[in-house]
Short mmCIF file of C-alpha atoms in Angstrom, two decimals:
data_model
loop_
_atom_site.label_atom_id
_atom_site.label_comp_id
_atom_site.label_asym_id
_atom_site.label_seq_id
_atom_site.Cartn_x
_atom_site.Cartn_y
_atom_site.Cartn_z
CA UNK A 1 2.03 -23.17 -2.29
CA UNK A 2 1.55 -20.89 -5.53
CA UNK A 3 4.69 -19.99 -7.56
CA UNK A 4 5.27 -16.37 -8.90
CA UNK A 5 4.66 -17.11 -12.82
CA UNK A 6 4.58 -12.75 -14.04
CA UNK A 7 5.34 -9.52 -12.64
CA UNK A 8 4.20 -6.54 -14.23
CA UNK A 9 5.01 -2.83 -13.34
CA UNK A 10 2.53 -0.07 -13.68
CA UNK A 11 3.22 3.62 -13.30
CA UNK A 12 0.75 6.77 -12.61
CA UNK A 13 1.45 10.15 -12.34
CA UNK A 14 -0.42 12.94 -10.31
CA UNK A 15 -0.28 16.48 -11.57
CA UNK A 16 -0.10 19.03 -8.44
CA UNK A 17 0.87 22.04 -10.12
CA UNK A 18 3.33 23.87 -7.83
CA UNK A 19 0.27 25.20 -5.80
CA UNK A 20 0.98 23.84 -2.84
CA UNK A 21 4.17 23.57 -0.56
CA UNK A 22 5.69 22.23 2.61
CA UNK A 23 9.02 23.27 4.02
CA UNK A 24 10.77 20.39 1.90
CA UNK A 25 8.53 20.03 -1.49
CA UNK A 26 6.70 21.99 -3.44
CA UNK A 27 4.22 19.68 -5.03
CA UNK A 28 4.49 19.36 -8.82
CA UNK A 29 4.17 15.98 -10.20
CA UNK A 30 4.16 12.84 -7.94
CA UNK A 31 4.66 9.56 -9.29
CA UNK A 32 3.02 6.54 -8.05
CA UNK A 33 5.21 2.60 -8.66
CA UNK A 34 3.09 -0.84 -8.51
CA UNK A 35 4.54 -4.23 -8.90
CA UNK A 36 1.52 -6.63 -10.00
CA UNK A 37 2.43 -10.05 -9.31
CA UNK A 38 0.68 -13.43 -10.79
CA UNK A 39 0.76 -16.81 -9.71
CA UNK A 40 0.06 -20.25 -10.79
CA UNK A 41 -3.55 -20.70 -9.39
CA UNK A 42 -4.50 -17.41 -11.14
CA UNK A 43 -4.61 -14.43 -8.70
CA UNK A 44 -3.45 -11.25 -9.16
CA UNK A 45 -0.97 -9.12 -5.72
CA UNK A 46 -0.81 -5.74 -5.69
CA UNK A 47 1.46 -3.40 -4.11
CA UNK A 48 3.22 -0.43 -3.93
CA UNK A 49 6.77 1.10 -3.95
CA UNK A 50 7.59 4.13 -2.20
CA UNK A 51 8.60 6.86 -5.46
CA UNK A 52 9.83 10.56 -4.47
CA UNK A 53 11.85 10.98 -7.17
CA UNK A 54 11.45 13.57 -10.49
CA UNK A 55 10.23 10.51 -12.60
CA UNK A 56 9.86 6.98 -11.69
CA UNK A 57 12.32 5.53 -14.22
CA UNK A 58 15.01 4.63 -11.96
CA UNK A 59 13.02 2.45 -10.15
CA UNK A 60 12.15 0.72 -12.76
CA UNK A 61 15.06 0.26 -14.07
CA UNK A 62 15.72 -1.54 -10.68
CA UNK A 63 13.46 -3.89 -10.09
CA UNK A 64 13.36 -4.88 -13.74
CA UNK A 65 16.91 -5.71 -13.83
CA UNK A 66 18.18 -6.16 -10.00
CA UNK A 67 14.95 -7.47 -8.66
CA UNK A 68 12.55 -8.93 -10.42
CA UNK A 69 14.57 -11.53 -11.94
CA UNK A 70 15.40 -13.41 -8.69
CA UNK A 71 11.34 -13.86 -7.32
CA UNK A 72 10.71 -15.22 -11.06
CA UNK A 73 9.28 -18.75 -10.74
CA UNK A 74 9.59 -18.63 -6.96
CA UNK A 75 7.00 -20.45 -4.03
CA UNK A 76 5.10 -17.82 -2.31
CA UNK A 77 6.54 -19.34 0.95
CA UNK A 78 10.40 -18.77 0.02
CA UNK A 79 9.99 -15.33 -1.24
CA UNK A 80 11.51 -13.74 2.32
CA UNK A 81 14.46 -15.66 1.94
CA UNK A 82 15.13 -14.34 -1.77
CA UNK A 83 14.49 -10.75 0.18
CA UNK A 84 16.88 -11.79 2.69
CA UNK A 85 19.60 -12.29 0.39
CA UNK A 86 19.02 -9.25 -1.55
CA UNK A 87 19.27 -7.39 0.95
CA UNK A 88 22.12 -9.00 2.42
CA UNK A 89 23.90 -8.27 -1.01
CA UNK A 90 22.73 -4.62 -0.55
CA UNK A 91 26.15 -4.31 1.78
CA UNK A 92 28.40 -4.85 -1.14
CA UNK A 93 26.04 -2.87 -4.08
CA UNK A 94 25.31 -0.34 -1.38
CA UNK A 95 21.48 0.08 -2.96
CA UNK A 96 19.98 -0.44 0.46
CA UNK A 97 17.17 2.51 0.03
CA UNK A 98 16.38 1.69 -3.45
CA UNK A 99 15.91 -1.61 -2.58
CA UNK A 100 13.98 -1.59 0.01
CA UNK A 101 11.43 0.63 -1.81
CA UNK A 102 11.15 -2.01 -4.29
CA UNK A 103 11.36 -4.89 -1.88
CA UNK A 104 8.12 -3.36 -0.08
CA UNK A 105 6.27 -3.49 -3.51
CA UNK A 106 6.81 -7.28 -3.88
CA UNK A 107 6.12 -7.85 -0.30
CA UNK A 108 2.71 -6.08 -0.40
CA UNK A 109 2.06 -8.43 -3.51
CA UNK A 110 2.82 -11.07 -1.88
CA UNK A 111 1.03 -11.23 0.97
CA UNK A 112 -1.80 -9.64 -1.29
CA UNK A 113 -1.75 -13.45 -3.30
CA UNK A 114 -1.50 -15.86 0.37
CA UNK A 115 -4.42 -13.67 1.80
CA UNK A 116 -6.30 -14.75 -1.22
CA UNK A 117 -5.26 -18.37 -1.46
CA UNK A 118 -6.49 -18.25 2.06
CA UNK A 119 -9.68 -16.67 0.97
CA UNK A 120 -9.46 -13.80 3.82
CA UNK A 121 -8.82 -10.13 3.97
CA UNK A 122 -5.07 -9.26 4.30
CA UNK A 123 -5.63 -8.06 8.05
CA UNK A 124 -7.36 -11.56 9.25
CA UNK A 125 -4.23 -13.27 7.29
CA UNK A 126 -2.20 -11.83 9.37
CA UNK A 127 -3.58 -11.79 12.65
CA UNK A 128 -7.17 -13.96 12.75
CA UNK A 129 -7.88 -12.07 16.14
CA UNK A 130 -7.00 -8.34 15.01
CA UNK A 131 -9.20 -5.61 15.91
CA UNK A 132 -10.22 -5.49 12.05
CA UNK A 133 -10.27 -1.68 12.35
CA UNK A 134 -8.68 1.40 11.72
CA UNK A 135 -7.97 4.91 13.21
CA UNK A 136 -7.48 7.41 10.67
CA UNK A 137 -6.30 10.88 10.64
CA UNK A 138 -6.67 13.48 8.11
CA UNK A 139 -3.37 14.80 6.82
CA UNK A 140 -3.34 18.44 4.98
CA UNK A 141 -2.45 21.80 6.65
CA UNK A 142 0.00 22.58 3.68
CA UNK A 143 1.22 26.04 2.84
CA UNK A 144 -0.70 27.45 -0.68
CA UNK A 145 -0.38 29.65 -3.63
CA UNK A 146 -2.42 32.65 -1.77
CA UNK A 147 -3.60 30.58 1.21
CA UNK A 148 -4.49 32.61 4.42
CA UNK A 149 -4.88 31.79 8.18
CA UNK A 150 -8.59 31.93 7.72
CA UNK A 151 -8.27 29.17 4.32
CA UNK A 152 -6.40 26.82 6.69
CA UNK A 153 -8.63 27.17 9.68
CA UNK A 154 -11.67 26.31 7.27
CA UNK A 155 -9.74 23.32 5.86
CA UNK A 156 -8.94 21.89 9.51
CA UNK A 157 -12.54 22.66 10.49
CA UNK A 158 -13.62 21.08 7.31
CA UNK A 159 -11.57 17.95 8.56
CA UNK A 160 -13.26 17.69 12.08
CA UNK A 161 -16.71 18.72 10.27
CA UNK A 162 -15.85 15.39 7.98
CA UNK A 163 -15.24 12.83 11.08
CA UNK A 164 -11.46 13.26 11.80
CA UNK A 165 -11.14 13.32 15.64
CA UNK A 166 -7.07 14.10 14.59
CA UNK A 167 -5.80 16.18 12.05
CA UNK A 168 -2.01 16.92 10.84
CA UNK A 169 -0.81 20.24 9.43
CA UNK A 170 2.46 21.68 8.23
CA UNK A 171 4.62 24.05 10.10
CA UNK A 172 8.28 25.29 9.66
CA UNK A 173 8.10 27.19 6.47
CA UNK A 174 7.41 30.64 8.33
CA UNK A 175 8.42 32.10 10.97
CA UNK A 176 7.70 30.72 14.60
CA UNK A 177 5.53 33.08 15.25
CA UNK A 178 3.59 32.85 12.20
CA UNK A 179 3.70 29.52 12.39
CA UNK A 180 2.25 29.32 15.55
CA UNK A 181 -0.33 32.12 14.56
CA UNK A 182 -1.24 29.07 11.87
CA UNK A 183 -1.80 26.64 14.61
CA UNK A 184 -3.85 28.61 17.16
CA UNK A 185 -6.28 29.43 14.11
CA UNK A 186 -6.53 25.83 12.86
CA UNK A 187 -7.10 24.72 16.80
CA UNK A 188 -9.52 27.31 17.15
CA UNK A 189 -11.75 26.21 13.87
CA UNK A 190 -11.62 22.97 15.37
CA UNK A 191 -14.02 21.14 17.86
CA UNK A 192 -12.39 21.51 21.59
CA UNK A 193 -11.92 17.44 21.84
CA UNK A 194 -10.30 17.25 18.44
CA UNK A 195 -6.69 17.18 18.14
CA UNK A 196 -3.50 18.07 16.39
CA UNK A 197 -0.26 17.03 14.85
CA UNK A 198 2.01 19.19 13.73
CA UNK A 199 4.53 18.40 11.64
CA UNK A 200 7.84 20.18 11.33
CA UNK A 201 9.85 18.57 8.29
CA UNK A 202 13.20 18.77 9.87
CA UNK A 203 12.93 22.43 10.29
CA UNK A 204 13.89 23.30 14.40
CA UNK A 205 16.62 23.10 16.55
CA UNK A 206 15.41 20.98 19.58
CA UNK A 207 15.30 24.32 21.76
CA UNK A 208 12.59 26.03 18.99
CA UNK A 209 10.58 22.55 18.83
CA UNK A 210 10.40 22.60 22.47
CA UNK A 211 9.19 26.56 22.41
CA UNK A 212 6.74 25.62 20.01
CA UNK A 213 5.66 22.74 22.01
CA UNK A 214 4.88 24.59 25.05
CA UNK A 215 3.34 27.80 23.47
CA UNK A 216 0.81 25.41 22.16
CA UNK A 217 -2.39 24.45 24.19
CA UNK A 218 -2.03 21.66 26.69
CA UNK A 219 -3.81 17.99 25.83
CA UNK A 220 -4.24 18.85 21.72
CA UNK A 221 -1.33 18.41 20.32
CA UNK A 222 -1.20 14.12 19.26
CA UNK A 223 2.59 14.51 18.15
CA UNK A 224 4.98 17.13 16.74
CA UNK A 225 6.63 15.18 13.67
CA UNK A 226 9.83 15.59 12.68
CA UNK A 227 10.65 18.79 14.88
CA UNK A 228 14.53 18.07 14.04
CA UNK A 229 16.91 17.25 11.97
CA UNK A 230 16.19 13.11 10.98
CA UNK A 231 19.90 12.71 12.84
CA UNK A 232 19.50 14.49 15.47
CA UNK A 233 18.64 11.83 18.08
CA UNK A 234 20.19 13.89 20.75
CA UNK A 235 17.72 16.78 20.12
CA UNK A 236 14.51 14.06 19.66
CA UNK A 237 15.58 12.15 23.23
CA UNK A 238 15.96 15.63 24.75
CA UNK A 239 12.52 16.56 23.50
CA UNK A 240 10.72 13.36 24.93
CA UNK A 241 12.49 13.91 28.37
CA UNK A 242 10.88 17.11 27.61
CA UNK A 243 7.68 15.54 27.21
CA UNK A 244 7.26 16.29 23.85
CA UNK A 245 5.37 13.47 21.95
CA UNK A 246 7.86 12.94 19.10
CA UNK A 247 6.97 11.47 15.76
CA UNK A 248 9.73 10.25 13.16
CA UNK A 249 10.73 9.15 10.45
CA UNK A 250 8.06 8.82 7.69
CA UNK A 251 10.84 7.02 5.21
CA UNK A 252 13.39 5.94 7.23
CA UNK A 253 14.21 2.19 6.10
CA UNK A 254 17.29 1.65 8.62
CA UNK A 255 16.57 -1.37 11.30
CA UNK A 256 19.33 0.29 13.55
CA UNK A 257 18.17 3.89 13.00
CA UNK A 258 14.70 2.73 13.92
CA UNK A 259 16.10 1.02 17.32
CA UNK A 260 17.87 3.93 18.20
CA UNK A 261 14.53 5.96 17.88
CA UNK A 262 12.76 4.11 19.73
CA UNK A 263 15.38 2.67 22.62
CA UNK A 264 17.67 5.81 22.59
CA UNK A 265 15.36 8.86 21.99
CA UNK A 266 12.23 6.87 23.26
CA UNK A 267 9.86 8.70 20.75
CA UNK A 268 6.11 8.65 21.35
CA UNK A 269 5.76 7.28 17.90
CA UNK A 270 7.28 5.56 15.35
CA UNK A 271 6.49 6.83 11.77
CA UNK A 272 6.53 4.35 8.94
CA UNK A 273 5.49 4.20 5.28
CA UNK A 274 4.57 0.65 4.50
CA UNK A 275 5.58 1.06 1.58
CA UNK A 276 9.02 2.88 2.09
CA UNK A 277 10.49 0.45 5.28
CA UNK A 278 9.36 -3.59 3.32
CA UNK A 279 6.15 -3.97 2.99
CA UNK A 280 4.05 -5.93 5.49
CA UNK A 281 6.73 -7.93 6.72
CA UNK A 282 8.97 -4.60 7.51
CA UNK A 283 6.21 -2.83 9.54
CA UNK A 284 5.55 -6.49 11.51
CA UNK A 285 9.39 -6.04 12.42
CA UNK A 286 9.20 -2.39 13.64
CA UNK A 287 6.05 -3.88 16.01
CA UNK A 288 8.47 -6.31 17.35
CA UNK A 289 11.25 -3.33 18.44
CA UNK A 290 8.28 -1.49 19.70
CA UNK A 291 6.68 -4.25 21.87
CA UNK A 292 7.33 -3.27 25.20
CA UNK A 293 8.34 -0.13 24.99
CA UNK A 294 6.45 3.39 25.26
CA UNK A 295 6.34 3.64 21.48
CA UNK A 296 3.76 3.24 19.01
CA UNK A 297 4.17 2.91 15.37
CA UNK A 298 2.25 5.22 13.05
CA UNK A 299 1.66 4.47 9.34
CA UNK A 300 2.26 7.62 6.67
CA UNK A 301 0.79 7.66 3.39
CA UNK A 302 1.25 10.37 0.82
CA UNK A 303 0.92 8.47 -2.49
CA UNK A 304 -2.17 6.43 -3.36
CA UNK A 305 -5.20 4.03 -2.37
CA UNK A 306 -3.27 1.28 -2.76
CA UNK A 307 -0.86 2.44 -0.29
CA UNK A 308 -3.59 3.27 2.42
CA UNK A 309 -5.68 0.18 1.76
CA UNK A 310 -2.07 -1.75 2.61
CA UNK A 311 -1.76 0.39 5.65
CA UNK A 312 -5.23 0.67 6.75
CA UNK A 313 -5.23 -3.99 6.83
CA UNK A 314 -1.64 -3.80 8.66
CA UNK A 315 -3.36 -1.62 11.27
CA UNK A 316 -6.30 -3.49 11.39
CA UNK A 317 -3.77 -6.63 12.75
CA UNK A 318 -1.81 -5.00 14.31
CA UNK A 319 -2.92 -3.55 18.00
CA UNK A 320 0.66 -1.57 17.90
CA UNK A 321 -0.48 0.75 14.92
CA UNK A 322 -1.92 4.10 16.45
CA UNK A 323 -3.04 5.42 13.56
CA UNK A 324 -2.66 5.79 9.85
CA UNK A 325 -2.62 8.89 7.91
CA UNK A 326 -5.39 10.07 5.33
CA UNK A 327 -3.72 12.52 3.10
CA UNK A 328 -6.20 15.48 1.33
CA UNK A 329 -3.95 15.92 -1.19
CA UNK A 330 -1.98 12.42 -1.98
CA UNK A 331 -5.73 10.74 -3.52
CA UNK A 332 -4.84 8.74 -6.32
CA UNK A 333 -7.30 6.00 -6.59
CA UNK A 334 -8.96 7.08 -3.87
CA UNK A 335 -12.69 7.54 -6.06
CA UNK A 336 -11.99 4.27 -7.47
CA UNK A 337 -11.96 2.29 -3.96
CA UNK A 338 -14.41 4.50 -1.95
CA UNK A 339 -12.01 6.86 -0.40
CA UNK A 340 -12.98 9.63 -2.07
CA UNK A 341 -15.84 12.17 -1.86
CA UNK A 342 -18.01 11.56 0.48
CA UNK A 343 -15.38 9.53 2.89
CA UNK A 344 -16.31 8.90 6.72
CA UNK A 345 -13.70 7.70 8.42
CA UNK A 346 -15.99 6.78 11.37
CA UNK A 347 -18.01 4.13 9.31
CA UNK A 348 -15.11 2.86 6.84
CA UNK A 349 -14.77 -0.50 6.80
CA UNK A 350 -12.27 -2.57 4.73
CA UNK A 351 -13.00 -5.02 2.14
CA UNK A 352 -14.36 -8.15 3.33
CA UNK A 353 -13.26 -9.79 0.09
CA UNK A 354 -9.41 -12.02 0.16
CA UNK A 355 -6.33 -10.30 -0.06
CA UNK A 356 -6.02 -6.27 -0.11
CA UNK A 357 -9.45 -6.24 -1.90
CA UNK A 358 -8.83 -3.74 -4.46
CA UNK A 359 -7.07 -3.71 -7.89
CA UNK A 360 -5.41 -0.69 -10.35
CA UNK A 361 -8.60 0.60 -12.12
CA UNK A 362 -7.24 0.18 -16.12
CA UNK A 363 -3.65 0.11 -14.97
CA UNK A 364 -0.86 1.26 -17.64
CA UNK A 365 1.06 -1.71 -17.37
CA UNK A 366 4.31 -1.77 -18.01
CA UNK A 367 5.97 -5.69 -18.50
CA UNK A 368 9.35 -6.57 -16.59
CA UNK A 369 12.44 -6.99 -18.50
CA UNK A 370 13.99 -9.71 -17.38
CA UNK A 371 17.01 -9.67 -20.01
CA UNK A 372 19.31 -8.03 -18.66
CA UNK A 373 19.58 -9.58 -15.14
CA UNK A 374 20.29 -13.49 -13.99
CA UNK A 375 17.52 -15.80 -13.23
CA UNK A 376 18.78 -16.23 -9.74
CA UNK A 377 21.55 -15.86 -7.68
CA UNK A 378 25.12 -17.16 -8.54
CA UNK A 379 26.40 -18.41 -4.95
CA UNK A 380 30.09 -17.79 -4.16
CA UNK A 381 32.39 -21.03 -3.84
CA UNK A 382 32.68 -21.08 -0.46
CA UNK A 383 35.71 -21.78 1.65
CA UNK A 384 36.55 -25.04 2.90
#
């Protein structure tokens, strides 16, 4: 198996300009995080970390000096047990989110580099009998400098005119009325068999989600997403008694917040950046909590192409993944690997070359700094 021999960071940053909103963000810069990972037969991983923050250089900070260091030199097939000690050191450094952001990066990479010592695509590496495809769903809906009813209808008719059987808009940043004004128009523009997800960012009680719910046609609405408060598991199991097809929680990273979602509140689906919750190997996890159960996981991505190419092969392999989420705003790198103009999501198909299949186009790369961290772990002296 191929050791780790370089890691290299890269950085980009998309300029949004404040023009458009949800009820969380307004959408000025967003910064994109990849970790770019060599090994000794000569390929190249590539993945992603989830990045929300003002500027990206905490992160790197992180993984350049907490990180990094300890995959240095390391066999592809002892990399999870490196991850399971960080993160088992997590408890005392209390980094757990942080980490886990970066740890997705490296996984991404990694599995990125075995596909391709393999010589297959990253979604028959992991499962030689997936379906190999993917269901997509156009993500935009968000509130605008000047945007009116009749703009967003044409932008979720636009979506349905483009191939998207299932659309997601913003709500929650007007009042319910308007709000639901928003939705009729956008569910009107669009063809009667097409659907809807609405997503709330946190903004309802679960008594206003549930009004919402039911002033809303019956059969279109695919999921309302986040209707409450991310703790409020009371209000999200009352809703899907309710029979309100919950989604949640886009970056939540916590194993036993996820099992409560799904065992206690029993949401319709289970929301997951790839890139936010570890990587590959994280979202293969959530599919074992939701095996059996009535929930499916669904895979968010609001960055870049590297990001949906990652979650587009996990949902290729895995038959739990619903859908993944095409974002009309979030399209860094999406020209450069055929997401872009133009885009069908009824005829994409992914890459049939090894491993994720794309690479940064002319990357700003950034080298890891390795000084000011150990080379690996220092284990405790253990008592007899």
């Amino acid at each position: 198996m191929p050791r780790i021999t370089r890691a290299t960071l890269a950085t980009h940053a998309n300029d949004l300009g404040g023009k458009l909103w949800n009820p969380a963000i307004r959408w000025t810069v967003k910064h994109a995080v990849f970790v770019v990972l060599e090994d000794d037969a000569g390929n190249t991983g590539l993945g992603e970390c989830w990045c929300f923050d003002t500027a990206p250089e905490a992160l790197l900070a992180f993984l350049r000096t907490e990180v990094l260091p300890h995959f240095e030199g390391v066999d592809l097939a002892h990399v999870e047990g490196i991850t399971n000690r960080l993160i088992d050191r997590a408890t005392l450094t209390a980094r757990h989110g942080i980490l886990t952001s970066a740890l997705a990066g490296i996984d991404l990479a990694v599995w990125d580099l075995r596909s391709q010592q393999d010589g297959l695509p990253l979604w028959r590496k992991l499962n030689a009998n997936g379906s190999g495809t993917t269901s997509l769903y156009a993500s935009g809906g968000l509130y605008g400098q000047d945007k009116t009813v009749h703009d967003l209808a044409r932008e979720m008719a636009g979506f349905a005119a483009q191939g998207f059987g299932l659309s997601k808009m913003k709500i929650g940043g007007l009042s319910m009325d308007e709000d639901l004004a928003r939705v009729h128009a956008a569910l009107a523009a669009m063809p009667a068999d097409a659907k809807l997800i609405v997503d709330g960012v946190y903004s309802y009680s679960a008594q206003e989600a549930r009004q919402i719910y039911e002033a809303l046609p019956e059969g279109r609405i695919e999921a309302f997403q986040s209707p409450v408060k991310a703790f409020d598991f009371a209000g999200m199991a009352e809703l899907s008694r309710a029979g309100v097809p919950v989604m949640a929680l886009e970056a939540e990273y916590r194993r036993e917040v996820h099992a409560m979602l799904v065992h206690e509140a029993q949401i319709a689906f289970l929301q997951t950046a790839p890139i936010a919750s570890g990587g590959v190997t994280g979202v293969r996890a959530l599919a074992d909590l939701c095996s059996g159960t009535r929930t499916r996981l669904s895979l968010e991505v609001s960055s870049t192409g590297v990001a949906l190419m990652a979650a587009c092969h996990i949902a290729a392999a895995e038959p739990l993944v619903a859908h993944v989420e095409y974002h009309s705003v979030h399209q860094v790198y999406f020209k450069e690997f055929g997401l872009g103009p133009g885009f069908d999501p009824r005829t994409f198909t992914l890459p049939g070359s090894p491993g994720l299949g794309v690479s940064l186009p002319e990357p700003e790369l950034s080298a890891a700094n390795y000084g000011n961290a150990p080379a690996a772990f220092q284990e405790p002296q253990k008592r007899p």
